[in-house]
Tab-separated table of C-alpha atoms in Angstrom:
chain	number	residue	atom	x	y	z
A	20	MET	CA	71.282	85.344	127.151
A	21	ASN	CA	71.082	87.759	130.051
A	22	ILE	CA	70.648	91.489	129.433
A	23	ILE	CA	71.071	93.532	132.613
A	24	THR	CA	69.873	97.119	132.528
A	25	GLY	CA	72.659	99.585	133.199
A	26	LYS	CA	75.433	97.100	132.383
A	27	HIS	CA	77.185	96.792	129.039
A	28	LEU	CA	76.443	93.756	126.880
A	29	PRO	CA	79.101	91.024	127.118
A	30	ARG	CA	81.293	90.818	124.005
A	31	ARG	CA	80.633	87.100	123.700
A	32	THR	CA	76.858	87.301	123.568
A	33	PHE	CA	75.176	84.556	121.525
A	34	LEU	CA	71.621	84.333	120.264
A	35	ARG	CA	70.457	80.719	120.463
A	36	GLY	CA	67.534	78.755	119.133
A	37	ALA	CA	66.851	75.219	117.835
A	38	GLY	CA	70.510	74.328	117.601
A	39	ALA	CA	71.576	77.638	116.078
A	40	SER	CA	74.121	79.762	117.906
A	41	VAL	CA	74.729	83.207	116.435
A	42	ALA	CA	77.579	85.344	117.738
A	43	LEU	CA	77.164	89.089	117.514
A	44	PRO	CA	79.414	91.740	116.005
A	45	LEU	CA	80.835	94.440	118.258
A	46	LEU	CA	78.010	96.799	119.271
A	47	ASP	CA	78.135	100.075	121.159
A	48	ALA	CA	76.310	98.344	124.013
A	49	MET	CA	79.301	96.051	124.457
A	50	ALA	CA	81.550	98.900	125.556
A	51	PRO	CA	81.366	100.885	128.794
A	52	ALA	CA	79.990	104.362	128.254
A	53	GLY	CA	82.401	106.678	126.540
A	54	LEU	CA	84.866	104.032	125.431
A	55	TRP	CA	84.676	104.825	121.717
A	56	ALA	CA	85.078	108.537	122.452
A	57	ALA	CA	88.202	107.953	124.537
A	58	PRO	CA	91.679	108.017	122.986
A	59	ARG	CA	92.326	104.809	121.118
A	60	LYS	CA	94.284	102.240	123.105
A	61	ALA	CA	96.617	99.614	121.722
A	62	ALA	CA	94.697	96.606	120.434
A	63	GLU	CA	95.048	93.345	122.303
A	64	PHE	CA	95.232	91.315	119.110
A	65	THR	CA	95.561	91.556	115.349
A	66	ARG	CA	93.525	89.270	113.135
A	67	LEU	CA	95.444	87.266	110.548
A	68	VAL	CA	94.263	85.963	107.170
A	69	ALA	CA	96.686	84.022	104.945
A	70	ILE	CA	95.810	83.348	101.299
A	71	GLU	CA	97.868	81.087	99.057
A	72	GLU	CA	98.078	81.325	95.263
A	73	SER	CA	99.415	78.182	93.604
A	74	MET	CA	101.968	77.939	90.786
A	75	GLY	CA	103.502	81.395	90.998
A	76	VAL	CA	102.873	84.416	88.784
A	77	ALA	CA	103.929	85.729	85.393
A	78	GLY	CA	105.753	88.615	87.068
A	79	SER	CA	108.239	86.222	88.653
A	80	SER	CA	109.697	85.219	85.281
A	81	ASP	CA	112.704	87.217	84.117
A	82	TRP	CA	110.703	88.745	81.283
A	83	GLY	CA	107.696	89.495	83.513
A	84	ASP	CA	109.827	91.016	86.262
A	85	GLY	CA	111.534	93.280	83.735
A	86	ARG	CA	108.123	94.522	82.615
A	87	HIS	CA	106.852	94.974	86.166
A	88	LEU	CA	103.933	92.564	85.881
A	89	PHE	CA	104.135	92.011	89.655
A	90	ALA	CA	106.845	94.169	91.250
A	91	PRO	CA	106.544	97.865	90.300
A	92	ALA	CA	109.564	99.708	88.889
A	93	ALA	CA	109.785	102.087	91.854
A	94	THR	CA	110.253	101.180	95.474
A	95	GLY	CA	109.028	103.125	98.484
A	96	ARG	CA	105.806	105.098	98.205
A	97	GLY	CA	106.270	106.423	94.686
A	98	PHE	CA	105.461	103.225	92.817
A	99	GLU	CA	103.119	102.970	89.829
A	100	LEU	CA	100.859	100.043	89.005
A	101	ILE	CA	101.014	99.929	85.215
A	102	ALA	CA	98.061	98.810	83.103
A	103	ASP	CA	99.430	95.259	82.780
A	104	SER	CA	100.302	94.924	86.466
A	105	GLN	CA	98.748	91.948	88.185
A	106	LEU	CA	98.156	94.297	91.133
A	107	LYS	CA	96.139	96.838	89.121
A	108	PRO	CA	92.758	95.557	90.442
A	109	LEU	CA	93.941	96.475	93.961
A	110	GLU	CA	94.725	100.106	93.051
A	111	ALA	CA	91.799	101.381	95.143
A	112	PHE	CA	93.396	99.766	98.211
A	113	ARG	CA	96.890	101.133	97.655
A	114	GLU	CA	96.992	102.693	101.122
A	115	TYR	CA	96.528	99.208	102.610
A	116	LEU	CA	99.024	97.501	100.306
A	117	THR	CA	102.584	96.491	101.191
A	118	ILE	CA	104.297	94.827	98.228
A	119	VAL	CA	107.235	92.632	99.202
A	120	SER	CA	109.106	91.555	96.087
A	121	ASN	CA	112.190	89.467	95.334
A	122	THR	CA	112.075	87.083	98.310
A	123	ASP	CA	112.697	83.341	97.981
A	124	CYS	CA	110.956	80.182	99.222
A	125	ARG	CA	114.026	77.966	98.996
A	126	SER	CA	112.630	75.411	101.415
A	127	ALA	CA	110.297	74.403	98.577
A	128	GLU	CA	113.285	73.470	96.414
A	129	ALA	CA	114.745	69.996	96.061
A	130	PHE	CA	117.446	69.388	98.653
A	131	ARG	CA	118.354	65.907	97.418
A	132	ALA	CA	118.442	64.257	93.998
A	133	GLU	CA	115.398	62.099	94.739
A	134	GLU	CA	113.351	65.224	95.507
A	135	ILE	CA	113.873	66.745	92.056
A	136	GLY	CA	110.558	67.216	90.264
A	137	GLY	CA	108.389	67.336	93.388
A	138	ASP	CA	107.888	71.104	93.496
A	139	HIS	CA	104.107	70.923	93.050
A	140	ASP	CA	103.877	68.254	95.722
A	141	ARG	CA	105.606	70.140	98.529
A	142	SER	CA	105.032	73.852	97.791
A	143	THR	CA	101.752	74.484	99.632
A	144	ALA	CA	103.060	73.130	102.925
A	145	VAL	CA	106.134	75.349	102.661
A	146	PHE	CA	104.309	78.670	102.236
A	147	LEU	CA	103.345	79.335	105.862
A	148	THR	CA	105.978	77.114	107.488
A	149	GLN	CA	108.968	78.175	105.345
A	150	ALA	CA	110.351	74.738	106.228
A	151	HIS	CA	111.408	71.804	104.058
A	152	PRO	CA	109.059	68.779	104.177
A	153	LYS	CA	110.285	65.300	104.915
A	154	GLN	CA	109.879	63.189	101.791
A	155	THR	CA	107.585	60.333	102.798
A	156	GLN	CA	104.327	58.643	101.860
A	157	GLY	CA	103.967	57.235	105.376
A	158	SER	CA	102.567	58.612	108.594
A	159	ASP	CA	105.937	60.115	109.583
A	160	ILE	CA	105.231	63.419	107.836
A	161	PHE	CA	107.228	66.341	109.203
A	162	ILE	CA	107.700	69.965	108.189
A	163	GLY	CA	107.093	72.792	110.705
A	164	THR	CA	104.399	74.714	112.568
A	165	SER	CA	102.822	77.317	110.298
A	166	LEU	CA	102.813	80.970	111.290
A	167	ASP	CA	99.005	81.113	111.313
A	168	GLN	CA	98.980	78.411	113.998
A	169	LEU	CA	101.610	80.223	116.042
A	170	HIS	CA	99.294	83.215	115.955
A	171	ALA	CA	96.284	81.057	116.850
A	172	GLN	CA	98.121	79.528	119.797
A	173	ARG	CA	98.625	82.977	121.270
A	174	PHE	CA	95.494	84.863	120.237
A	175	GLY	CA	92.923	82.224	119.338
A	176	ARG	CA	92.408	80.484	122.656
A	177	GLU	CA	89.580	82.823	123.658
A	178	THR	CA	87.618	82.230	120.466
A	179	VAL	CA	85.151	79.494	119.508
A	180	LEU	CA	87.341	78.573	116.535
A	181	PRO	CA	91.051	79.096	117.257
A	182	SER	CA	91.538	79.014	113.480
A	183	LEU	CA	89.524	78.402	110.330
A	184	GLU	CA	90.940	76.588	107.275
A	185	LEU	CA	89.259	77.049	103.888
A	186	CYS	CA	89.854	76.132	100.248
A	187	ILE	CA	88.236	76.570	96.843
A	188	GLU	CA	89.186	73.559	94.725
A	189	GLY	CA	88.974	69.849	95.311
A	190	ILE	CA	92.354	68.660	96.470
A	191	ASP	CA	91.888	64.894	96.590
A	192	ARG	CA	94.153	63.422	93.951
A	193	GLY	CA	92.571	59.991	94.384
A	194	GLY	CA	95.546	57.687	94.374
A	195	GLY	CA	98.243	59.542	96.198
A	196	CYS	CA	100.679	62.282	95.402
A	197	ALA	CA	103.826	62.096	93.343
A	198	TYR	CA	107.569	61.995	94.010
A	199	ASN	CA	107.045	60.069	97.230
A	200	TYR	CA	105.419	63.001	99.036
A	201	HIS	CA	102.447	62.567	101.347
A	202	CYS	CA	99.362	64.367	100.020
A	203	ALA	CA	99.169	66.418	103.218
A	204	TYR	CA	102.035	68.511	101.882
A	205	THR	CA	100.031	69.255	98.734
A	206	THR	CA	96.725	70.034	100.424
A	207	SER	CA	97.508	71.663	103.765
A	208	LEU	CA	98.446	75.286	104.319
A	209	ALA	CA	97.977	75.169	108.088
A	210	TRP	CA	100.123	72.950	110.325
A	211	ALA	CA	99.273	72.868	114.044
A	212	THR	CA	102.546	71.017	114.673
A	213	PRO	CA	105.271	69.784	112.295
A	214	SER	CA	103.352	66.526	111.953
A	215	GLN	CA	99.727	67.703	112.227
A	216	PRO	CA	98.201	69.256	109.094
A	217	LEU	CA	94.780	70.869	109.379
A	218	PRO	CA	92.215	69.985	106.678
A	219	ALA	CA	90.476	72.779	104.788
A	220	ILE	CA	86.750	73.199	104.102
A	221	ARG	CA	85.572	73.692	100.518
A	222	GLU	CA	81.773	73.867	100.807
A	223	PRO	CA	80.165	77.164	101.918
A	224	ARG	CA	77.345	75.297	103.680
A	225	VAL	CA	79.824	73.449	105.886
A	226	VAL	CA	81.539	76.730	106.775
A	227	PHE	CA	78.187	78.365	107.530
A	228	GLU	CA	77.205	75.574	109.888
A	229	ARG	CA	80.632	75.619	111.516
A	230	LEU	CA	80.130	79.308	112.300
A	231	PHE	CA	76.516	79.246	113.390
A	232	GLY	CA	75.933	75.714	114.682
A	233	ALA	CA	72.763	75.474	112.646
A	234	GLY	CA	71.594	72.217	114.274
A	235	ASP	CA	73.041	69.973	116.959
A	236	THR	CA	73.558	67.021	114.599
A	237	ALA	CA	73.757	66.392	110.866
A	238	ALA	CA	70.213	65.012	111.022
A	239	ASP	CA	69.005	68.149	112.802
A	240	ARG	CA	70.632	70.336	110.168
A	241	ALA	CA	69.116	68.342	107.313
A	242	ALA	CA	65.680	68.472	108.955
A	243	ARG	CA	65.940	72.221	109.416
A	244	ARG	CA	66.860	72.740	105.755
A	245	ARG	CA	63.832	70.682	104.695
A	246	THR	CA	61.546	73.148	106.477
A	247	ASP	CA	62.709	75.815	104.013
A	248	ARG	CA	63.197	78.214	106.892
A	249	SER	CA	66.229	80.398	107.395
A	250	MET	CA	68.453	79.740	110.368
A	251	ILE	CA	67.612	83.322	111.361
A	252	ASP	CA	63.965	82.331	111.787
A	253	TRP	CA	64.973	80.006	114.611
A	254	ILE	CA	66.453	82.881	116.626
A	255	ALA	CA	63.866	85.541	115.734
A	256	THR	CA	62.526	85.726	119.284
A	257	GLU	CA	65.994	86.287	120.720
A	258	VAL	CA	66.741	88.946	118.089
A	259	ALA	CA	63.543	90.818	118.943
A	260	ARG	CA	64.252	90.561	122.679
A	261	LEU	CA	67.771	91.897	122.243
A	262	LYS	CA	66.685	94.802	120.013
A	263	GLY	CA	64.405	95.976	122.790
A	264	THR	CA	67.444	96.596	124.995
A	265	LEU	CA	69.585	98.415	122.417
A	266	GLY	CA	70.003	102.001	121.332
A	267	ALA	CA	68.988	103.194	117.864
A	268	ALA	CA	72.405	102.802	116.251
A	269	ASP	CA	72.822	99.274	117.600
A	270	ARG	CA	69.356	98.285	116.399
A	271	VAL	CA	70.260	99.337	112.868
A	272	ALA	CA	73.595	97.508	113.083
A	273	LEU	CA	71.888	94.342	114.361
A	274	ASP	CA	69.289	94.458	111.583
A	275	GLU	CA	71.999	94.818	108.943
A	276	TYR	CA	74.006	91.969	110.429
A	277	VAL	CA	71.042	89.596	110.625
A	278	GLU	CA	70.032	90.386	107.046
A	279	HIS	CA	73.606	89.794	105.914
A	280	ILE	CA	73.518	86.309	107.438
A	281	ARG	CA	70.118	85.633	105.874
A	282	GLU	CA	71.370	86.742	102.448
A	283	ILE	CA	74.450	84.515	102.613
A	284	GLU	CA	72.298	81.553	103.629
A	285	ARG	CA	69.937	82.300	100.725
A	286	ARG	CA	72.852	82.357	98.265
A	287	ILE	CA	74.099	79.016	99.577
A	288	GLN	CA	70.615	77.530	99.162
A	289	LEU	CA	70.387	78.808	95.581
A	290	VAL	CA	73.697	77.143	94.727
A	291	GLU	CA	72.524	73.833	96.196
A	292	GLU	CA	69.158	73.996	94.405
A	293	ARG	CA	70.776	74.846	91.076
A	294	ASN	CA	73.325	72.072	91.366
A	295	THR	CA	70.715	69.422	92.242
A	296	SER	CA	68.181	70.494	89.594
A	297	GLY	CA	69.418	68.006	87.022
A	298	GLU	CA	70.816	70.701	84.746
A	299	GLU	CA	74.280	70.129	83.321
A	300	ARG	CA	77.041	71.498	85.529
A	301	GLU	CA	80.347	73.072	84.578
A	302	MET	CA	82.006	71.076	87.365
A	303	PRO	CA	80.029	67.820	87.591
A	304	GLU	CA	82.656	66.284	89.875
A	305	ALA	CA	82.195	68.978	92.547
A	306	PRO	CA	79.833	68.530	95.527
A	307	SER	CA	76.386	70.074	95.101
A	308	GLY	CA	77.211	72.792	97.621
A	309	VAL	CA	80.169	74.100	95.609
A	310	PRO	CA	79.357	76.853	93.081
A	311	ASP	CA	80.511	76.206	89.527
A	312	SER	CA	81.359	79.898	89.254
A	313	PHE	CA	84.807	80.788	90.619
A	314	VAL	CA	83.653	84.338	91.405
A	315	GLU	CA	80.526	83.177	93.211
A	316	HIS	CA	82.498	80.674	95.251
A	317	MET	CA	85.213	83.190	96.168
A	318	GLN	CA	82.672	85.815	97.204
A	319	LEU	CA	80.720	83.388	99.370
A	320	MET	CA	83.885	82.248	101.101
A	321	PHE	CA	85.021	85.839	101.609
A	322	ASP	CA	81.625	86.794	103.061
A	323	LEU	CA	81.830	83.879	105.484
A	324	GLN	CA	85.332	84.940	106.501
A	325	LEU	CA	84.071	88.460	107.117
A	326	LEU	CA	81.344	87.134	109.437
A	327	ALA	CA	83.825	84.933	111.285
A	328	LEU	CA	86.166	87.870	111.904
A	329	GLN	CA	83.427	90.411	112.596
A	330	THR	CA	81.922	88.248	115.345
A	331	ASP	CA	85.318	87.260	116.757
A	332	LEU	CA	84.450	83.603	116.266
A	333	THR	CA	87.991	83.294	114.968
A	334	ARG	CA	91.008	85.566	114.565
A	335	VAL	CA	93.021	83.352	112.235
A	336	ILE	CA	92.034	82.128	108.756
A	337	THR	CA	93.922	80.320	105.995
A	338	PHE	CA	92.494	80.207	102.486
A	339	LYS	CA	93.844	78.038	99.667
A	340	THR	CA	92.429	79.432	96.413
A	341	GLY	CA	93.604	76.655	94.101
A	342	PHE	CA	95.775	73.578	93.946
A	343	ASP	CA	98.990	72.828	92.105
A	344	GLN	CA	98.544	71.472	88.587
A	345	SER	CA	94.931	72.657	88.433
A	346	ASN	CA	93.485	72.596	84.928
A	347	ARG	CA	90.715	75.051	85.710
A	348	THR	CA	90.063	77.705	83.078
A	349	PHE	CA	88.968	81.319	83.530
A	350	PRO	CA	87.551	82.567	80.207
A	351	GLU	CA	86.558	85.870	81.853
A	352	SER	CA	90.276	86.607	82.232
A	353	GLY	CA	90.746	86.939	78.480
A	354	THR	CA	92.276	83.523	77.786
A	355	THR	CA	90.834	80.022	77.642
A	356	LYS	CA	94.068	78.321	78.708
A	357	SER	CA	94.085	76.369	81.955
A	358	VAL	CA	95.970	77.967	84.806
A	359	HIS	CA	98.527	75.131	84.951
A	360	GLY	CA	98.945	75.092	81.189
A	361	ALA	CA	99.409	78.851	81.099
A	362	SER	CA	102.019	78.684	83.856
A	363	HIS	CA	104.200	76.674	81.438
A	364	HIS	CA	104.595	79.605	79.078
A	365	GLY	CA	107.981	78.622	77.699
A	366	ASN	CA	109.225	82.197	78.168
A	367	VAL	CA	107.205	83.253	75.113
A	368	PRO	CA	106.064	86.836	75.810
A	369	GLU	CA	102.563	86.349	74.406
A	370	ASP	CA	102.086	83.224	76.514
A	371	ILE	CA	103.495	84.934	79.612
A	372	MET	CA	100.839	87.599	79.155
A	373	ASP	CA	98.129	84.931	79.008
A	374	PHE	CA	99.333	83.636	82.366
A	375	ASN	CA	99.372	87.207	83.653
A	376	ARG	CA	95.747	87.653	82.585
A	377	ILE	CA	94.770	84.655	84.685
A	378	ASN	CA	96.892	85.891	87.609
A	379	THR	CA	95.264	89.330	87.422
A	380	TYR	CA	91.765	87.913	87.244
A	381	ARG	CA	92.298	85.607	90.205
A	382	LEU	CA	93.974	88.222	92.404
A	383	GLY	CA	91.280	90.710	91.420
A	384	GLN	CA	88.754	88.725	93.443
A	385	LEU	CA	90.560	89.885	96.580
A	386	ALA	CA	89.243	93.423	96.002
A	387	TYR	CA	85.765	92.200	96.983
A	388	PHE	CA	87.046	91.059	100.378
A	389	LEU	CA	89.118	94.178	100.953
A	390	GLU	CA	86.132	96.405	100.259
A	391	LYS	CA	83.948	94.459	102.666
A	392	MET	CA	86.654	94.563	105.348
A	393	ARG	CA	87.215	98.292	104.837
A	394	ASP	CA	83.500	99.051	105.072
A	395	THR	CA	82.938	96.991	108.232
A	396	MET	CA	83.609	99.165	111.237
A	397	GLU	CA	84.520	97.933	114.691
A	398	GLY	CA	84.553	100.776	117.154
A	399	ASP	CA	86.793	103.508	115.765
A	400	ALA	CA	88.404	101.555	112.922
A	401	SER	CA	87.575	99.111	110.148
A	402	LEU	CA	88.297	95.399	110.154
A	403	LEU	CA	90.854	96.063	107.412
A	404	ASP	CA	92.644	98.462	109.756
A	405	LYS	CA	92.727	95.753	112.420
A	406	THR	CA	93.808	92.818	110.256
A	407	ALA	CA	96.983	91.575	108.584
A	408	ILE	CA	96.326	89.753	105.315
A	409	ILE	CA	99.076	87.692	103.685
A	410	TRP	CA	98.740	86.860	99.994
A	411	GLY	CA	101.445	85.035	98.103
A	412	SER	CA	102.782	81.936	96.446
A	413	PRO	CA	105.586	79.579	97.475
A	414	MET	CA	106.309	79.095	93.774
A	415	ALA	CA	107.752	81.907	91.679
A	416	ASP	CA	108.176	81.191	87.962
A	417	GLY	CA	105.778	78.319	87.300
A	418	ASN	CA	107.392	77.652	83.958
A	419	LEU	CA	110.642	76.653	85.684
A	420	HIS	CA	109.044	75.343	88.890
A	421	ASN	CA	111.438	77.593	90.778
A	422	HIS	CA	111.001	79.405	94.083
A	423	ARG	CA	113.206	82.473	93.612
A	424	ARG	CA	111.540	85.898	93.453
A	425	ALA	CA	108.257	84.525	94.808
A	426	PRO	CA	105.313	86.970	95.032
A	427	LEU	CA	104.230	88.303	98.420
A	428	LEU	CA	101.696	90.938	99.434
A	429	LEU	CA	100.730	92.159	102.884
A	430	LEU	CA	97.411	93.973	103.139
A	431	GLY	CA	95.579	95.747	105.911
A	432	ARG	CA	96.975	97.945	108.661
A	433	ALA	CA	97.358	95.302	111.387
A	434	ASN	CA	96.372	97.819	114.078
A	435	GLY	CA	98.967	100.286	112.802
A	436	ALA	CA	101.790	97.761	112.499
A	437	LEU	CA	101.759	97.977	108.688
A	438	GLU	CA	102.096	101.364	107.018
A	439	GLY	CA	100.632	100.421	103.649
A	440	GLY	CA	101.256	102.202	100.363
A	441	LEU	CA	104.733	100.652	100.072
A	442	HIS	CA	106.790	98.603	97.667
A	443	LEU	CA	109.742	96.935	99.368
A	444	ARG	CA	112.176	95.032	97.146
A	445	ALA	CA	114.421	92.628	99.009
A	446	PRO	CA	118.094	92.119	98.194
A	447	GLU	CA	118.864	89.115	96.021
A	448	GLY	CA	118.684	85.849	97.962
A	449	THR	CA	116.481	87.127	100.825
A	450	PRO	CA	114.306	84.346	102.306
A	451	MET	CA	110.573	85.100	102.421
A	452	ALA	CA	110.860	83.866	106.004
A	453	ASN	CA	112.783	87.058	106.861
A	454	ALA	CA	109.687	89.100	106.013
A	455	PHE	CA	107.572	86.735	108.097
A	456	VAL	CA	109.865	87.222	111.109
A	457	SER	CA	109.275	90.964	110.817
A	458	LEU	CA	105.532	90.501	110.428
A	459	MET	CA	105.278	88.195	113.419
A	460	ARG	CA	107.102	90.703	115.592
A	461	LYS	CA	104.684	93.416	114.480
A	462	ILE	CA	101.474	91.468	115.151
A	463	GLY	CA	102.176	90.313	118.671
A	464	HIS	CA	105.191	87.991	118.689
A	465	PRO	CA	108.080	90.295	119.697
A	466	GLU	CA	110.226	87.358	120.807
A	467	THR	CA	110.394	85.909	117.266
A	468	ASP	CA	114.060	85.725	116.231
A	469	THR	CA	113.860	83.044	113.566
A	470	PHE	CA	111.227	81.299	111.501
A	471	GLY	CA	111.654	78.537	108.958
A	472	ASP	CA	114.813	79.154	106.951
A	473	SER	CA	115.173	82.819	107.943
A	474	ASP	CA	118.665	84.227	108.216
A	475	GLY	CA	117.689	87.654	109.500
A	476	VAL	CA	114.849	90.181	109.441
A	477	PHE	CA	113.509	91.994	106.393
A	478	PRO	CA	111.941	95.298	107.589
A	479	LEU	CA	108.390	96.020	106.480
A	480	ASP	CA	108.674	99.788	106.668
A	481	LEU	CA	110.933	102.549	105.375
A	482	PRO	CA	113.263	105.024	107.068
A	483	ASP	CA	111.569	108.425	107.210
A	484	GLU	CA	113.972	109.967	104.725
A	485	ALA	CA	113.173	107.322	102.122
A	486	ALA	CA	109.424	107.283	102.580
A	487	THR	CA	108.707	109.576	99.609
A	488	ALA	CA	111.806	108.991	97.525
A	489	GLY	CA	110.255	106.527	95.089
A	490	SER	CA	113.669	105.372	93.968
A	491	VAL	CA	113.709	103.075	90.948
A	492	SER	CA	114.883	99.552	91.710
A	493	ALA	CA	117.547	97.817	89.711
């Protein structure tokens, strides 16, 4: 690392030591004097995070939609999130929230008789491609390039990791997937090409080492962990040297950043120690590095995503928070039913509400990430202001295994491209892909005319005269 007096610090400065390579967040020293005080210029890129929820939501059933469990009654800016709304935990982030309701993922439907019944087996791959997968168990898989990878191809080439693929649950079905579909369709959100799925990482330790290169080889990493020293200890000299060249504000920011990394590493170590202690586990089949607690796992993965975005190690992340037909339970939600079991509610109102409790609990974890993103500043704006976050499901009513009226949220400001504070209800039969065409145009792909099964563009903003109308949807 070279620090030259009188020159600003390069944006891609790394602190290195014993195999560790730590990228830095944006510091004042990385900008020429006066840059942050100057009028804000258009950003060169918008970060993109895409999060998939499996098996739909209670609000996509006819009964749930009529009671506004997902889509509010009012459109525009005057919408209310009722007490039973799945979105209620995100109320504090209303200004960053764009609700897109009533769009369809019809490419996840059966096109031929022999595809009937395979909704769980093809849905995940459809979400970000909006394309219909070729039914095959062989190597000739084919679907489409996912929108995250289109974004990575344009804006990720300058980063260490053009994209980062993460997941929460084990997705190995051990014996193949059903209805003659390759398991890649079930497990892979991100598709670099129509025939190249990208595997996701489940263990926080693996993500941590991907970000910080904590050892040149697996043996090096294992040896370092046996010393019981933090990865930060290996770069302490470089941290001290850098601090000596920084102003007061940057020194504080660097200290906070380094301690954040140390704390995340400590939490990962505690999980590993607990899971190898011999005590009975809630998820004995999970690797030792995977927390048994859903909340703990989600928060660790969100913290790692924050670091990856904050340091510009990557600008594109996909995150699969479950898998189809999961039998995981969430007692903290208020029901002990499994998520898959609850999705088959039989249109019984009480059972629909149990599914909604699980939906609300799971989506509520996103508030942790949004708060962290909002509170992390980069120059004159927060990471949440500079990022587009997609959350949604390619399935709608899990009870029917249908893909009509699938849930979709857009969060963040995307460098001003998303207004936030909006509920937009699409006309009946609108492909979700239409909303993705609009989003892609807004985040740096103005040439996008079609995507997946789109048949037009669904606008993600309102005409000025309708912005405060709050008209009630049909």
